[in-house]
Every structure is written in structure tokens, then in C-alpha cells.
CSV table of C-alpha atoms in Angstrom, one decimal:
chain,number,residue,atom,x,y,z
A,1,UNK,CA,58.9,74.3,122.0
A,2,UNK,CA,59.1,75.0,118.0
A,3,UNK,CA,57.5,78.6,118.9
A,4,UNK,CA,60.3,79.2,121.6
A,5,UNK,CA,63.2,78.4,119.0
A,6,UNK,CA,61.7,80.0,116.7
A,7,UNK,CA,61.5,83.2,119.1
A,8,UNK,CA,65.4,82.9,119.9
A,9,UNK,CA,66.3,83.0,116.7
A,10,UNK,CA,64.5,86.2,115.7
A,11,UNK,CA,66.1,87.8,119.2
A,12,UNK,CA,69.6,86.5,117.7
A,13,UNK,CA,68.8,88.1,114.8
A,14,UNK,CA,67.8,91.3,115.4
A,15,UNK,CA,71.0,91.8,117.9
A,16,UNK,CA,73.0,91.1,114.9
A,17,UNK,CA,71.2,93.6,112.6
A,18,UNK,CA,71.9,95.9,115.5
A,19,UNK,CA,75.6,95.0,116.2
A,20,UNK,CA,75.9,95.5,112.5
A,21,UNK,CA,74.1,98.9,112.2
A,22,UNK,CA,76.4,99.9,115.2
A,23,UNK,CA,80.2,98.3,113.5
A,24,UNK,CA,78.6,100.8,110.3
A,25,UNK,CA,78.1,103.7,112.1
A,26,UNK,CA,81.2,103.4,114.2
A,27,UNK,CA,83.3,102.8,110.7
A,28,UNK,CA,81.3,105.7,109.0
A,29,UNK,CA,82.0,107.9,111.8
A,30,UNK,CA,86.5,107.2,112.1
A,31,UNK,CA,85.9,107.7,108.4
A,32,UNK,CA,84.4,111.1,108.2
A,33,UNK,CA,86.9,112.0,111.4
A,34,UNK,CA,90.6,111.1,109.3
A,35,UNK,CA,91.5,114.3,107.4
A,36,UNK,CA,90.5,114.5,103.6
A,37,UNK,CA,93.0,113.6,100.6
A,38,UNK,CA,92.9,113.9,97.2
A,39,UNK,CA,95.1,112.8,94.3
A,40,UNK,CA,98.0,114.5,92.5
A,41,UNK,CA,100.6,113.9,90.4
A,42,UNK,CA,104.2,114.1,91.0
A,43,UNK,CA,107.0,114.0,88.8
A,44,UNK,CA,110.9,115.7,87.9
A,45,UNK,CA,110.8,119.1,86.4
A,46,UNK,CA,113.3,121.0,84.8
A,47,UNK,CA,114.4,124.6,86.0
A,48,UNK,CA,114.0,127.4,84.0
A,49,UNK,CA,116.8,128.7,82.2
A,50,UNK,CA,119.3,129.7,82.9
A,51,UNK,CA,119.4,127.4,86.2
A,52,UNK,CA,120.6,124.2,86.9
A,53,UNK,CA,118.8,121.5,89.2
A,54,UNK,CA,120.7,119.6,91.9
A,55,UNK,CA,118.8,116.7,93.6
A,56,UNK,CA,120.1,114.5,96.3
A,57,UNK,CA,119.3,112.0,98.7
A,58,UNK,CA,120.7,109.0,101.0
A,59,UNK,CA,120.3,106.0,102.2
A,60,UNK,CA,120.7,103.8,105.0
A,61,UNK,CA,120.9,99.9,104.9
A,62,UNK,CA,120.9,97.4,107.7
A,63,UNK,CA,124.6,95.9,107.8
A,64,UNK,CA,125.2,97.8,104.4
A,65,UNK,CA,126.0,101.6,106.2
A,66,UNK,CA,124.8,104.4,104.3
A,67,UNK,CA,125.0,106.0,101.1
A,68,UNK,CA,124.5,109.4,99.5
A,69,UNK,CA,123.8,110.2,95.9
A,70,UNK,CA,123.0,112.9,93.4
A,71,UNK,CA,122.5,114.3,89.8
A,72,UNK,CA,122.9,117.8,88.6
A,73,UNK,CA,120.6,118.8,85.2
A,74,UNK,CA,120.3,121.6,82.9
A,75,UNK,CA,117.0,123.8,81.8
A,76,UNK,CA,116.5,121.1,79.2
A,77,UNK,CA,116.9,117.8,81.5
A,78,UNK,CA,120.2,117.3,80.2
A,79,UNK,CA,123.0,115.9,83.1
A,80,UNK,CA,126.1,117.7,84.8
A,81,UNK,CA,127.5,115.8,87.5
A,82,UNK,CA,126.1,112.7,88.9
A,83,UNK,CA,127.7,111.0,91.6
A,84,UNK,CA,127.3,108.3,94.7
A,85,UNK,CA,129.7,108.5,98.4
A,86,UNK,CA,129.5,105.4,100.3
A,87,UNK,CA,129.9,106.6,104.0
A,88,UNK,CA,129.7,103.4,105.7
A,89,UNK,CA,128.2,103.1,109.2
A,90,UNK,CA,125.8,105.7,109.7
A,91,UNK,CA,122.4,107.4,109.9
A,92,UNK,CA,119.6,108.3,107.0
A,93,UNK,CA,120.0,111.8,107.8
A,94,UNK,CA,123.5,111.9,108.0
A,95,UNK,CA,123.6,110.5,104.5
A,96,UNK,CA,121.1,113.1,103.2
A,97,UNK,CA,123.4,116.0,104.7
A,98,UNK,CA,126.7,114.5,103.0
A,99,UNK,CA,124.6,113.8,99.5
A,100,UNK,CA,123.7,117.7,99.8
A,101,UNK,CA,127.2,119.0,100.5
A,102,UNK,CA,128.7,116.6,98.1
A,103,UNK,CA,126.0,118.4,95.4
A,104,UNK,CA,126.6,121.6,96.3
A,105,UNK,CA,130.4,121.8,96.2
A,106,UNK,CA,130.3,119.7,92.9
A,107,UNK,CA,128.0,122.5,91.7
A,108,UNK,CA,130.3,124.8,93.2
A,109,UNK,CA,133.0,123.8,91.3
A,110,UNK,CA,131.0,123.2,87.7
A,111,UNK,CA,131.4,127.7,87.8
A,112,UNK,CA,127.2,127.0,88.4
A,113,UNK,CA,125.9,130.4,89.1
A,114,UNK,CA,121.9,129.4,89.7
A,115,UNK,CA,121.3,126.3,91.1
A,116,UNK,CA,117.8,125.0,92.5
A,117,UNK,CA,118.2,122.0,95.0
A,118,UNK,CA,115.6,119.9,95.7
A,119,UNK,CA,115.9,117.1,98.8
A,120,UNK,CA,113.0,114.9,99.9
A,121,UNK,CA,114.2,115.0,103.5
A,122,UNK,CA,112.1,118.1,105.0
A,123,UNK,CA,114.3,117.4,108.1
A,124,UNK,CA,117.3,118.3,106.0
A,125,UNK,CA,115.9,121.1,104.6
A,126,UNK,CA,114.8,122.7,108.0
A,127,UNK,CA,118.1,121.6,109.3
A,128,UNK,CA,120.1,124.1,106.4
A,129,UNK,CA,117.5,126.6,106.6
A,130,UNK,CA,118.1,127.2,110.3
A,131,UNK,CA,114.7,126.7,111.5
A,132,UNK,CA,115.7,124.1,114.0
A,133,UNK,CA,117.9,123.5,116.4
A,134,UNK,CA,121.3,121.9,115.2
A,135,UNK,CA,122.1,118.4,116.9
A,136,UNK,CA,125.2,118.2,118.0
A,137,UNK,CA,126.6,115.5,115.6
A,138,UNK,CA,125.1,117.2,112.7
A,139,UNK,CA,126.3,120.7,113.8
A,140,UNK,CA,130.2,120.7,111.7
A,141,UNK,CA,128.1,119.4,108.0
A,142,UNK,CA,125.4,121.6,108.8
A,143,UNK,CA,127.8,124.5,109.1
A,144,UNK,CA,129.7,123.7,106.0
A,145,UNK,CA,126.9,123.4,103.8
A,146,UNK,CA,125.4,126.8,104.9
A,147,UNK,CA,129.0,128.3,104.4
A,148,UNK,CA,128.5,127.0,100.8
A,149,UNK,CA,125.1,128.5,100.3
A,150,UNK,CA,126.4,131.6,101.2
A,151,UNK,CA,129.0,131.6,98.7
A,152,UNK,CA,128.8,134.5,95.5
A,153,UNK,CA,125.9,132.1,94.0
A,154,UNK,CA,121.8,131.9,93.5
A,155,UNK,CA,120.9,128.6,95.8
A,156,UNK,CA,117.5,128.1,96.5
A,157,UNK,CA,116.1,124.4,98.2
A,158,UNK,CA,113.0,122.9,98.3
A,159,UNK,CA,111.3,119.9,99.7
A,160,UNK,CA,109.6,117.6,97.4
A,161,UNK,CA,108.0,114.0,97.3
A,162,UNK,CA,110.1,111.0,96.7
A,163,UNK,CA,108.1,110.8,93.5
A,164,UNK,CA,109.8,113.4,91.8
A,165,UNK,CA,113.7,112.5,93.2
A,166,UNK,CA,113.9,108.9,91.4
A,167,UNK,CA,117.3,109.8,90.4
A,168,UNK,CA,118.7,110.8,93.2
A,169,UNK,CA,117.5,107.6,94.8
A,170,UNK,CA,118.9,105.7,92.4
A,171,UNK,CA,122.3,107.0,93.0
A,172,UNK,CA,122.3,107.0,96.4
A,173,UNK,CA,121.2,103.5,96.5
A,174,UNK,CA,123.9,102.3,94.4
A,175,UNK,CA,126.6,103.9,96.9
A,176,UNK,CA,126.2,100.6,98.9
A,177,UNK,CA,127.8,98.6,96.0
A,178,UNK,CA,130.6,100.7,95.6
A,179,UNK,CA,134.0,101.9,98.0
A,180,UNK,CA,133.8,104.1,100.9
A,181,UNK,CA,134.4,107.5,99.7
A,182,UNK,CA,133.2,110.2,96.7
A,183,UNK,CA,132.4,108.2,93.2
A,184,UNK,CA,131.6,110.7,90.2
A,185,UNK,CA,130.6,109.3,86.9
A,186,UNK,CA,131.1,110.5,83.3
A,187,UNK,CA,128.9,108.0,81.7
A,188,UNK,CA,125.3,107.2,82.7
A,189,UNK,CA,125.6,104.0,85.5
A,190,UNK,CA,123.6,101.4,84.3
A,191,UNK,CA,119.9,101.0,85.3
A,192,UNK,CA,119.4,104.6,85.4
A,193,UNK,CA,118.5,105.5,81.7
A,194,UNK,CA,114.7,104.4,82.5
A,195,UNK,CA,114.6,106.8,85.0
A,196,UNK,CA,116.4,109.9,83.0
A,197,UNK,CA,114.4,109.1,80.3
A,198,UNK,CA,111.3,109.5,82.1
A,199,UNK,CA,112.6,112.5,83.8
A,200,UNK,CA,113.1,114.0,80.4
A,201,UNK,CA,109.3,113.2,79.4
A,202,UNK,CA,107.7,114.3,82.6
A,203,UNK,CA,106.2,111.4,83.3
A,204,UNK,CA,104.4,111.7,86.6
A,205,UNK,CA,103.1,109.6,89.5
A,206,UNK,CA,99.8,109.2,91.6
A,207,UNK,CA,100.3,110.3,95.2
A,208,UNK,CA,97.5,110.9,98.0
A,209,UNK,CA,98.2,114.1,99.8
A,210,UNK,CA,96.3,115.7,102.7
A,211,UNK,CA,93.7,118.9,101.7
């Protein structure tokens, strides 16, 4: 009786060593199959002079609508224009598209002869660099800010990460606690100096990107 207990126990065992063994191999093998990553650092750069930087973004709040913000920059980090539009009821993306126009035709009308724009939205930027199709209730803003682009000016956009568009973020954040409409802003709202000041000393952040 003791030697048959004993005998179940070492069967127990070994299927567990070999459920084990099989879990590790399984885990080893999903691992080896995701695609690599490795670390960078992200973080606001100036433009070279004699540009100026325009970054923008939105955002989109249950029950709060949607917001759009931005801030314009020189070569040396110092501010333009910043600015916040609370739209009200309405998509992400179609706060992302208002914070870019808004940016562009405040840059417009600074006499701003250079200006790099940066947007965290790749959608928006595929959407104003007509390499997709144009939905429908996009089409009219999508049109007017590529009518501004084309204007007697240097505009170049990029995507970045969210890292390096704290700002903007900011801003367009704060739209939500403000009245519909455009909101411009001589003096630095509060809670943003932490972030220009950052800006300004290139601090950075980790991020895991695919290689």
C-alpha cells in the first residue's frame, strides 16, 4: 500500500515537471514570435532658425465634448501664440483637424514664413497629406487646411509621439474648462510652466518602439 502511494506521487510529479517544461516552452516560444523593441527617448525640440514650431492636438471627453489646443515656438523654445477652442460635441479626430487649422491660420496671421508642424495624430497627418481617402464629414476642414498649406509659405508636418507634444496636450485638454469657441492667451495658463520649462531643457522620455 505505502509503495503504491508512494508510486502515485512520483507519476503526479513527473506530469507536473512536464506540464511545466511545456507552459515554458510555449511562453518562450509567443515570446521570441512578438516583434522586437528597444528603448528611445523622446522629447520637444526646437526648429532650426529661422523657423518656427507649431504643435497641436485634441481631445475628446465623455459628456465634456471635445477640445483642440496648440502652441507656436521660436528656434530658441521661446512662445508665439498658444491657444485652446472648445468645440463641444464631437470626435478625437475632428478636434485634432480644428487644433491644426486653428495653428496654421494663427501662424498664418503672426507674417510666419517657415513653420514646422508637428501632430501626434498620424491619421491627421495622412488625412492633410492626401494619402487617404477624405471622409465625408472631414472633407470641408480637410480642404481648408490644405488651402492654407498651399498659401506663399514653408509648411512642413510631421508625426511624432505623444512624448514630445506635452504642450499641446496640455492646451487642448484645458479647452474643456473653458467656452465654446477660439481662446488665445497672452500670458502662460497656469500649470503649463513645468511643461515649457522642460521643453526648453530637452528633457526627454523613455518609450518602447518596434525595430
Amino acid at each position: 500500500m505505502v509503495e503504491g502511494k508512494l508510486a502515485d506521487s512520483s507519476t503526479v510529479c513527473v506530469d507536473v515537471m512536464a506540464r511545466a517544461n511545456e507552459i515554458h516552452r510555449l511562453n518562450n516560444s509567443h515570446i521570441s514570435q512578438q516583434p522586437q523593441r528597444k528603448e528611445i527617448f523622446i522629447g520637444w525640440l526646437p526648429p532650426p532658425w529661422p523657423w518656427c514650431k507649431l504643435n497641436t492636438d485634441g481631445s475628446c471627453r465623455k459628456d465634456e465634448g471635445a477640445g483642440a489646443g496648440g502652441i507656436i515656438r521660436d528656434s530658441v523654445g521661446h512662445w508665439l501664440t498658444r491657444f485652446c477652442m472648445n468645440i463641444g460635441e464631437s470626435s478625437v479626430l475632428m478636434a485634432e483637424l480644428w487644433g491644426l487649422y486653428q495653428g496654421l491660420h494663427l501662424a498664418w496671421e503672426a507674417g510666419i514664413k517657415r513653420l514646422l508642424v508637428e501632430e501626434d495624430s498620424l491619421c491627421v497627418t495622412q488625412l492633410v497629406s492626401k494619402q487617404v481617402v477624405v471622409p465625408n464629414e472631414f472633407y470641408a476642414l480637410v480642404v481648408a487646411i490644405r488651402e492654407i498649406i498651399s498659401r506663399n509659405w514653408q509648411v512642413s508636418i510631421t508625426h511624432i509621439y505623444r512624448e514630445a507634444n506635452s504642450a499641446a496636450d496640455f492646451m487642448a485638454n484645458m479647452a474643456h474648462s473653458y467656452p465654446h469657441g477660439l481662446h488665445l492667451f497672452s500670458s502662460p495658463p497656469v500649470g503649463i510652466s513645468p511643461i515649457i520649462v522642460k521643453d526648453l531643457f530637452g528633457v526627454t522620455q523613455p518609450r518602447l518602439i518596434p525595430v
